[in-house]
Tab-separated table of C-alpha atoms in Angstrom:
chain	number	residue	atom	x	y	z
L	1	UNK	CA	-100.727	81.849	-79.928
L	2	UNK	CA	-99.048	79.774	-77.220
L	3	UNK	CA	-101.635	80.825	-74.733
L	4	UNK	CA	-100.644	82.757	-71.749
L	5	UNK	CA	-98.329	80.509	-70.067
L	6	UNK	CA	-95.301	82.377	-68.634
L	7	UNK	CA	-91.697	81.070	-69.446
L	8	UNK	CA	-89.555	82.682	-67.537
L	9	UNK	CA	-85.702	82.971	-67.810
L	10	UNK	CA	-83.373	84.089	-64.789
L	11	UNK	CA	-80.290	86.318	-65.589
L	12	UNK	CA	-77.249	84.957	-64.945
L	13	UNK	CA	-75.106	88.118	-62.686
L	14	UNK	CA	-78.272	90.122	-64.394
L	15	UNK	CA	-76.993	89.222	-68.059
L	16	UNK	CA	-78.616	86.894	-70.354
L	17	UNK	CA	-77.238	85.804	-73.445
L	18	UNK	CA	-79.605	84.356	-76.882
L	19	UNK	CA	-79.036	81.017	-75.538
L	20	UNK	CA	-81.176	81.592	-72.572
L	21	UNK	CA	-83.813	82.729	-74.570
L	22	UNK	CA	-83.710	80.161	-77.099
L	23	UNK	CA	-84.000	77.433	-73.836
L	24	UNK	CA	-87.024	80.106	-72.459
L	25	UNK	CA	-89.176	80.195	-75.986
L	26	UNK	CA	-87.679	76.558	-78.090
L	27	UNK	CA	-87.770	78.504	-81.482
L	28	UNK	CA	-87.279	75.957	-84.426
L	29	UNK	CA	-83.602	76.515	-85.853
L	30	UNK	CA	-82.041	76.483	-87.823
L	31	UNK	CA	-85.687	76.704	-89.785
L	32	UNK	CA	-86.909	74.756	-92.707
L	33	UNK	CA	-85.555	74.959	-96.089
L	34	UNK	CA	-88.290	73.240	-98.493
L	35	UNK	CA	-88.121	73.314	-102.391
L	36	UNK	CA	-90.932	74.641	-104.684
L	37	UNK	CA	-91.789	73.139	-107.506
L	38	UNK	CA	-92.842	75.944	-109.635
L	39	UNK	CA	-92.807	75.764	-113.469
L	40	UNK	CA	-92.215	79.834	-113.877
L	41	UNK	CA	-88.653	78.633	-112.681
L	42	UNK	CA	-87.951	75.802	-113.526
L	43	UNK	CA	-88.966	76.076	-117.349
L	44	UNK	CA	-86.176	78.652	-117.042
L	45	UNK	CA	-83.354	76.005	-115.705
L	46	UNK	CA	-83.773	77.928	-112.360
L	47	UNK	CA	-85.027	76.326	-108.729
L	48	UNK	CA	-87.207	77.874	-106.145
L	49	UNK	CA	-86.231	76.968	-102.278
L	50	UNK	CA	-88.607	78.484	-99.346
L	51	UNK	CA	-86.732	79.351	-96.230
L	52	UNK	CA	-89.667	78.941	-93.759
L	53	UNK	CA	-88.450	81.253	-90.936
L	54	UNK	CA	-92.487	81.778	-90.744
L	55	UNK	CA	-92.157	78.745	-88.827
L	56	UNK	CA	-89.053	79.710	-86.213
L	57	UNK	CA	-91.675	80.362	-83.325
L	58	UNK	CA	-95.224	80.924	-83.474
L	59	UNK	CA	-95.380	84.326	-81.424
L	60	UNK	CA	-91.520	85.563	-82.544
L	61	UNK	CA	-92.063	84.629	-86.064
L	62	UNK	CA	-89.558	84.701	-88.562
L	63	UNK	CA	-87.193	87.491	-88.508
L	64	UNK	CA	-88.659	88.834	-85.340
L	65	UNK	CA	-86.735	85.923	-83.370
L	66	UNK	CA	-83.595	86.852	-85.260
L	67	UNK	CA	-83.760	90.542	-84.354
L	68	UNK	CA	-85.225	90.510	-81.295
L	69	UNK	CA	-83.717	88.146	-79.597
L	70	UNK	CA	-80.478	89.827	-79.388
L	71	UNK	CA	-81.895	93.117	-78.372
L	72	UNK	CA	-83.503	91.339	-75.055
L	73	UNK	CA	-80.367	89.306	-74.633
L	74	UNK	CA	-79.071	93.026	-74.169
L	75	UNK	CA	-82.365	93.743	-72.311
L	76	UNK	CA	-81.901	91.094	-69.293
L	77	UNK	CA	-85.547	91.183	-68.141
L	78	UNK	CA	-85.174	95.051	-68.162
L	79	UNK	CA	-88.414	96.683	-69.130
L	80	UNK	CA	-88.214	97.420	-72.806
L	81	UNK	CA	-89.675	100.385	-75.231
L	82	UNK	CA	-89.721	100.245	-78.765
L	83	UNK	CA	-92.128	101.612	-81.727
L	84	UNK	CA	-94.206	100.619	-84.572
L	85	UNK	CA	-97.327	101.710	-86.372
L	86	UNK	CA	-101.234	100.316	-86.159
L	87	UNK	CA	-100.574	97.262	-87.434
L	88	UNK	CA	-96.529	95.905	-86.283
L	89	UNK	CA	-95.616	93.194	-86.268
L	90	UNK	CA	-93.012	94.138	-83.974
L	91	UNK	CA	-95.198	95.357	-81.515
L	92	UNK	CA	-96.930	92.151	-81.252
L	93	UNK	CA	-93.619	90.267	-81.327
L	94	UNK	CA	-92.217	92.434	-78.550
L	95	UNK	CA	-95.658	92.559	-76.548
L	96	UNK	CA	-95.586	88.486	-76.625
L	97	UNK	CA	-92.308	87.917	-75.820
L	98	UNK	CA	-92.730	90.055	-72.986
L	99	UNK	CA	-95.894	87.808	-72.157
L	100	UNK	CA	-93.491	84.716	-72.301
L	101	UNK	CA	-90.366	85.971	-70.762
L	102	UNK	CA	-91.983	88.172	-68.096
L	103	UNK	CA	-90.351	91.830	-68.468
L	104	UNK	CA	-92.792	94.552	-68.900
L	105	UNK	CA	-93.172	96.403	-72.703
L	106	UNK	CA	-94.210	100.039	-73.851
L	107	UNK	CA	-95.441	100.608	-77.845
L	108	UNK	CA	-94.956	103.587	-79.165
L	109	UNK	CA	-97.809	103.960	-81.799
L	110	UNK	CA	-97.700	106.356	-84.449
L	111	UNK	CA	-100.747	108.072	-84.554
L	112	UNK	CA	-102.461	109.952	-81.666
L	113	UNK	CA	-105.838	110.066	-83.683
L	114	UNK	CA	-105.700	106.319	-82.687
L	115	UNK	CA	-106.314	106.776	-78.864
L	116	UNK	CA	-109.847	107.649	-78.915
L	117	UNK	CA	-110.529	104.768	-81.320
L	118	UNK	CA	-111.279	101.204	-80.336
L	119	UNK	CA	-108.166	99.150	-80.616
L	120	UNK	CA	-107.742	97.214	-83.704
L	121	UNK	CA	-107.315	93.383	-83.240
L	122	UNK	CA	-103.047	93.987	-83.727
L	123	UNK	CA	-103.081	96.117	-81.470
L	124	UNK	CA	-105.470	94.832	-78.645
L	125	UNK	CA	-103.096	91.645	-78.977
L	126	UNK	CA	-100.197	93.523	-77.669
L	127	UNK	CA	-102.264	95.212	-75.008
L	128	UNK	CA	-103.908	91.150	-73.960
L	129	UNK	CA	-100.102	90.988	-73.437
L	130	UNK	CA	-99.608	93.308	-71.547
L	131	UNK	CA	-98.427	96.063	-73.731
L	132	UNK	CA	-98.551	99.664	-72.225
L	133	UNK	CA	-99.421	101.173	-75.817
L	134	UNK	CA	-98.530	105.377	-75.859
L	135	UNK	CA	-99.970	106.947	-78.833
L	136	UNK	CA	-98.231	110.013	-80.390
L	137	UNK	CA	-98.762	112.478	-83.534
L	138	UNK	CA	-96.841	111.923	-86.261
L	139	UNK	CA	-94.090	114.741	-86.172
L	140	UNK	CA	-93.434	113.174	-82.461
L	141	UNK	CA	-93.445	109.773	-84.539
L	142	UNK	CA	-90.912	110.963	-86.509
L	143	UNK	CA	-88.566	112.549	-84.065
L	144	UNK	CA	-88.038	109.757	-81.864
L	145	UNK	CA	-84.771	109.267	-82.560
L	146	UNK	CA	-84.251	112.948	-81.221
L	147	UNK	CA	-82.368	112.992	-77.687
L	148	UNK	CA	-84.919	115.221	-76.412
L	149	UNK	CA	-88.101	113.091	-77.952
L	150	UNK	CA	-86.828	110.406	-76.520
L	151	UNK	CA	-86.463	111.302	-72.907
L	152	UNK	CA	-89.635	112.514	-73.135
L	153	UNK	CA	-91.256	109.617	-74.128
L	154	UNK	CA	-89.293	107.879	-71.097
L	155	UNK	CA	-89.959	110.191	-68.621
L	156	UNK	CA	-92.985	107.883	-67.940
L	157	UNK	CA	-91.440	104.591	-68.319
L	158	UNK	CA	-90.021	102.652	-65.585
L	159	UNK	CA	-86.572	103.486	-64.526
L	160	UNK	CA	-83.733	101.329	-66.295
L	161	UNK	CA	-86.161	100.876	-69.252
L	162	UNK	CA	-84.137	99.932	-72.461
L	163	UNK	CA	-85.217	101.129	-76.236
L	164	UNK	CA	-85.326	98.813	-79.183
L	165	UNK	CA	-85.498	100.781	-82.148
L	166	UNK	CA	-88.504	100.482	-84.630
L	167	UNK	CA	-88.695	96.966	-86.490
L	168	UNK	CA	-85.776	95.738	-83.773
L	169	UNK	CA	-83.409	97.026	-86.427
L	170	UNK	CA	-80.036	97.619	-84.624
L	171	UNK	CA	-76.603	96.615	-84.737
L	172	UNK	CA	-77.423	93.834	-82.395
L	173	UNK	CA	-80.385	92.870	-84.754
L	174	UNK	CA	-78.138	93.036	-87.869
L	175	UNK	CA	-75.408	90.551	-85.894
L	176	UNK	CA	-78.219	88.434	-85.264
L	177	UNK	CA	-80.036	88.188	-88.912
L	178	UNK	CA	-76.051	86.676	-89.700
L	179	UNK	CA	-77.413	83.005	-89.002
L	180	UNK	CA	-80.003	83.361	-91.431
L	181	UNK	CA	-77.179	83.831	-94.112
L	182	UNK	CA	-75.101	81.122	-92.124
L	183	UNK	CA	-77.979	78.632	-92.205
L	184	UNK	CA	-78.180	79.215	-96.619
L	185	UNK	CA	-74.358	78.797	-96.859
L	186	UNK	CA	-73.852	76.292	-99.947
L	187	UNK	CA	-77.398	76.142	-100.527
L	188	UNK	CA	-78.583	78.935	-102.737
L	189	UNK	CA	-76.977	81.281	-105.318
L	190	UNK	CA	-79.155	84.323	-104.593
L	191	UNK	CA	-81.669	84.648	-101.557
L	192	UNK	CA	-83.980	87.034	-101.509
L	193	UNK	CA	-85.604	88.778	-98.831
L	194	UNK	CA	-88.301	91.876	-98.175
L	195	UNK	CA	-87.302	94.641	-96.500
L	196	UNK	CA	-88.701	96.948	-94.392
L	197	UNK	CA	-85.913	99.031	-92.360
L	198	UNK	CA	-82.953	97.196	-93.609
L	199	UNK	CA	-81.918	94.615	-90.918
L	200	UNK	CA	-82.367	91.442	-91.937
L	201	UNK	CA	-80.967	91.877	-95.126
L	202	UNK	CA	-77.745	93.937	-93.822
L	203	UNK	CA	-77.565	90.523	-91.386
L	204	UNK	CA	-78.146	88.279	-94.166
L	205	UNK	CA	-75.943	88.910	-96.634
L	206	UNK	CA	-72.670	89.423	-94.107
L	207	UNK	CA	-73.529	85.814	-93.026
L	208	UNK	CA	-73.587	84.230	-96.388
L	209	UNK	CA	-70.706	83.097	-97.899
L	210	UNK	CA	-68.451	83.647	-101.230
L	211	UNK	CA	-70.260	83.414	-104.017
L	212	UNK	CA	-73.599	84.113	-102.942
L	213	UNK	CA	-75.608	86.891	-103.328
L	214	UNK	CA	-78.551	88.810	-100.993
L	215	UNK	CA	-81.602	90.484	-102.906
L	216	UNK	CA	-83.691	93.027	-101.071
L	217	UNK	CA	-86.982	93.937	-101.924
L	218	UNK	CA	-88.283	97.198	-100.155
L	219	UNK	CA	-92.017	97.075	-99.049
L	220	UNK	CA	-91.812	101.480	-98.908
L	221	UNK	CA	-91.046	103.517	-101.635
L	222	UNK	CA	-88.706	106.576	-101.377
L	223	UNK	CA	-84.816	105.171	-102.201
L	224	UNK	CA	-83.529	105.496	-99.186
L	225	UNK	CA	-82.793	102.012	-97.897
L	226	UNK	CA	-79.760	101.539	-99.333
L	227	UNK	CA	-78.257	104.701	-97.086
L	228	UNK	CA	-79.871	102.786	-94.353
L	229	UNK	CA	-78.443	99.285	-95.205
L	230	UNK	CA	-74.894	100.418	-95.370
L	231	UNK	CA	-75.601	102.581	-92.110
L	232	UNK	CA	-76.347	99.451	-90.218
L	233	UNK	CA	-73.619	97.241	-91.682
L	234	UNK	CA	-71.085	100.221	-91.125
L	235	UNK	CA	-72.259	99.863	-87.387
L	236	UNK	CA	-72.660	96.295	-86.808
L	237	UNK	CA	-69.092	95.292	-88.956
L	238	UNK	CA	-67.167	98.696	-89.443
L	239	UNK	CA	-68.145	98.120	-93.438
L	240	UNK	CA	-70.192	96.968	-96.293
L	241	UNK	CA	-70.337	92.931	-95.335
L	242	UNK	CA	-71.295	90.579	-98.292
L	243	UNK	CA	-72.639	90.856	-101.435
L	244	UNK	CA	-76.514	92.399	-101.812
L	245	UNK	CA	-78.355	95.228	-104.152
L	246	UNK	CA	-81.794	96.142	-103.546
L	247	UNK	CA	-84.903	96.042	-106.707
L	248	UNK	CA	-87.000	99.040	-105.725
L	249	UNK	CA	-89.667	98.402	-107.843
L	250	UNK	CA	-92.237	96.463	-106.302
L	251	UNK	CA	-93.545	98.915	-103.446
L	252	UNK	CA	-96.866	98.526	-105.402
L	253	UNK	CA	-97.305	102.708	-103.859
L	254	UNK	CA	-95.632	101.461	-100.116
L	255	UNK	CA	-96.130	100.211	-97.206
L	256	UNK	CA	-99.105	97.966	-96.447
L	257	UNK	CA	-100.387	99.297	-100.093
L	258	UNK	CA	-101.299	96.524	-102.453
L	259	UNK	CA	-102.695	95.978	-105.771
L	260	UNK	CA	-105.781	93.470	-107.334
L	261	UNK	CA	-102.869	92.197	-109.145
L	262	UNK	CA	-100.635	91.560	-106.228
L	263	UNK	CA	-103.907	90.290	-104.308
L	264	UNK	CA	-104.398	87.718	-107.424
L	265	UNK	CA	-100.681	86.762	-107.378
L	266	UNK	CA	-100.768	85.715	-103.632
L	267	UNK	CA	-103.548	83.505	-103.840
L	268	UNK	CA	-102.067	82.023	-107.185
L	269	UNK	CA	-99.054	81.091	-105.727
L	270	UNK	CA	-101.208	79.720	-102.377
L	271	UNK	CA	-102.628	77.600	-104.698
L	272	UNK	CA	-99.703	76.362	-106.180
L	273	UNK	CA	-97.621	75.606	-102.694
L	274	UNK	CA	-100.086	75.385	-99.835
L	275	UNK	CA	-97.837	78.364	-98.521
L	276	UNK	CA	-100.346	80.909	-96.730
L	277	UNK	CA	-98.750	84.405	-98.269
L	278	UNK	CA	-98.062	87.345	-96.088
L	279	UNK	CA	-99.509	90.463	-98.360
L	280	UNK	CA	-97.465	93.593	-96.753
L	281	UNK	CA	-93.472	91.493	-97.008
L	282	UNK	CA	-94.149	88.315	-98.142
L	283	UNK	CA	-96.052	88.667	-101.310
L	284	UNK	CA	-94.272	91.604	-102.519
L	285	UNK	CA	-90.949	89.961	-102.627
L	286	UNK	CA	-92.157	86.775	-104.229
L	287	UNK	CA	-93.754	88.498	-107.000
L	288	UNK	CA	-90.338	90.103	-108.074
L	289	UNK	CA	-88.358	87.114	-107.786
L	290	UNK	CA	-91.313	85.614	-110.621
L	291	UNK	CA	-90.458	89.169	-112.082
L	292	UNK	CA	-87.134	88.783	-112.506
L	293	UNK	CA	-87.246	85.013	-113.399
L	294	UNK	CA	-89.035	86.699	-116.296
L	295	UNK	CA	-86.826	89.340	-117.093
L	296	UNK	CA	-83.879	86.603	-117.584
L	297	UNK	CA	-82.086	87.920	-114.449
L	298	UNK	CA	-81.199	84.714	-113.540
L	299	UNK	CA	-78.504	82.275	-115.192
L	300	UNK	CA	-80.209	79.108	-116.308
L	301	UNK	CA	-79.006	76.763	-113.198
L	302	UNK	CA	-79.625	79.680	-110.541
L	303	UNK	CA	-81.339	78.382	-107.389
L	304	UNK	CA	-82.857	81.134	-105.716
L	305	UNK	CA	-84.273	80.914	-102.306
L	306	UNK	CA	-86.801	82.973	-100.743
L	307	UNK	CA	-86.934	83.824	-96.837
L	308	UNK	CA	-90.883	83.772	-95.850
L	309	UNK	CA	-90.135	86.150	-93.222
L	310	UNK	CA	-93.620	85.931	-91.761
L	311	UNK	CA	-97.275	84.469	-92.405
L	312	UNK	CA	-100.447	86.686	-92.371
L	313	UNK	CA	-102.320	87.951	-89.315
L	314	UNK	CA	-103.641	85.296	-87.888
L	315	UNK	CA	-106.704	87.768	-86.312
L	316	UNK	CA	-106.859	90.780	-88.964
L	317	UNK	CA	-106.017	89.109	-92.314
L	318	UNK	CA	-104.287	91.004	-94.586
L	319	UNK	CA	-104.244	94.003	-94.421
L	320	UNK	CA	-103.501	95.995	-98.585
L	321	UNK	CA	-104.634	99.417	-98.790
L	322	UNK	CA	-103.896	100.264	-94.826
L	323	UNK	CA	-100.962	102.641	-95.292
L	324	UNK	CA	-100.049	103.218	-91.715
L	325	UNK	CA	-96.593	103.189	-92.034
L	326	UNK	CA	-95.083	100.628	-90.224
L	327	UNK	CA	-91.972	99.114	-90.943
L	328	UNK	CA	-91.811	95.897	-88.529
């Protein structure tokens, strides 16, 4: 953490644009692109590349930055409501950036069986900054995008409060995951990304250029991203931008669920790059891409990069096994 120091950006005719945040928080952009020397690739002509967005901001990490920051561009110091489950990441991103910027935030928790509990340590982080955190049942949960739900759950809320959606996954968000393809133009064949509602790779692939290609790895199982994916491109472009396909097959049972063998994988591959490995995204996606280099689904001379999109918990750990269906 950055420690509580405030940051605070003024709206300019009460509009800010991502440029004012980016001179409020400094994140590190465009962000590191480091190789990986890694003989399960390169015995197969192929080479690894790590896109370290981990390392964008230290609060806002990785694709947090790129989808938030647009949606509090749109904010303008506005008070701002959005969702996520027990253990979101963006909750904490949104809590913290609230913290820095100084606008007041409201998390939406999935499950009400959660307010007579003690907080866990994700979830007292967004309350240390100053997170108002409103926990409701899970049919609620799942209605929130219901006109009715909604206004209920801002009936409370300070007047001109704006919603982010869960996991900051909007049209805005989408728009804004485009650098991340802009900053791999020329530099990778196929980059590969885990996905959790959609918007970074919907962003990703419209901003990389001809000739490359965008993998998505869903963390949930069910089938339905690619609906989703094409939903938020249709929005954010008026079409399907870029090229992309999605591997559903490394879920490992969903969200936040894990495996001994995925476990063992992550702390192989720590070994072999000094690369702490987020278990719920992270580790899921770079086990396929070692899948697939397998397989043969790469053409000897490939280079395939993979977009660390976050680093563990720096308070819980890891978290396999704790299915409490997040998506940010």
């Amino acid at each position: 953490m950055t420690g509580s120091r405030r940051t605070l950006y003024e709206p300019h005719n009460g509009r800010v644009n991502v440029h004012d945040l980016a001179a409020a928080l400094e994140p590190r952009l465009p962000s590191p692109l480091r190789p990986a020397d890694d003989d399960r690739f390169s015995r197969r002509g192929l080479r690894l590349l790590l896109k370290r967005d981990d390392l964008i901001h230290p609060d806002l990490v990785g694709n947090k930055w790129r989808k938030l920051a647009p949606n509090l561009a749109g904010a303008a110091g506005r008070p701002v409501l959005t969702f996520g489950g027990a253990y979101s990441n963006h909750l904490r991103a949104t809590a913290a950036a609230g913290r820095l910027l100084g606008f007041p935030t409201i998390g939406v928790v999935r499950g009400d069986e959660l307010a007579g509990r003690p907080l866990n340590a994700s979830l007292a982080r967004c309350a240390a900054d100053g997170m108002r955190l409103v926990f409701v049942d899970r049919a609620t949960y799942r209605a929130k995008g219901d006109p009715e739900v909604l206004a209920g759950l801002l009936r409370d809320a300070p007047e001109g409060t704006v919603v982010v959606p869960e996991g900051g996954s909007n049209e805005a968000a989408v728009r804004g995951c485009t650098a991340l393809g802009r900053e791999l133009r020329g530099r990778a064949d196929v980059v590969a990304v885990a996905c959790g509602t959609g918007g970074t790779l919907a962003g990703l692939a419209a901003g990389l250029g001809p000739g490359q290609r965008a993998l998505g790895i869903p963390v949930l199982k069910g089938g339905f991203l690619e609906g989703e994916i094409r939903a938020l491109q249709e929005r954010a472009f008026g079409g399907r931008a870029g090229e992309w396909g999605l591997d559903d097959r490394f879920h490992f049972g969903g969200y936040a669920r894990g495996a001994p063998g995925l476990t063992a994988f992550a702390e192989d591959f720590e070994a072999r790059h000094g690369l702490a490995v987020e278990r719920v995204y992270v580790a899921k996606m770079l086990y396929a891409l070692v899948t697939q280099a397998e397989e043969g689904a790469f053409a000897p001379g490939t280079t395939v990069a993979a977009v660390v999109t976050g680093g563990p918990d720096p308070v819980d750990g890891n978290k396999e096994g704790v299915a409490d269906g997040s998506t940010g």
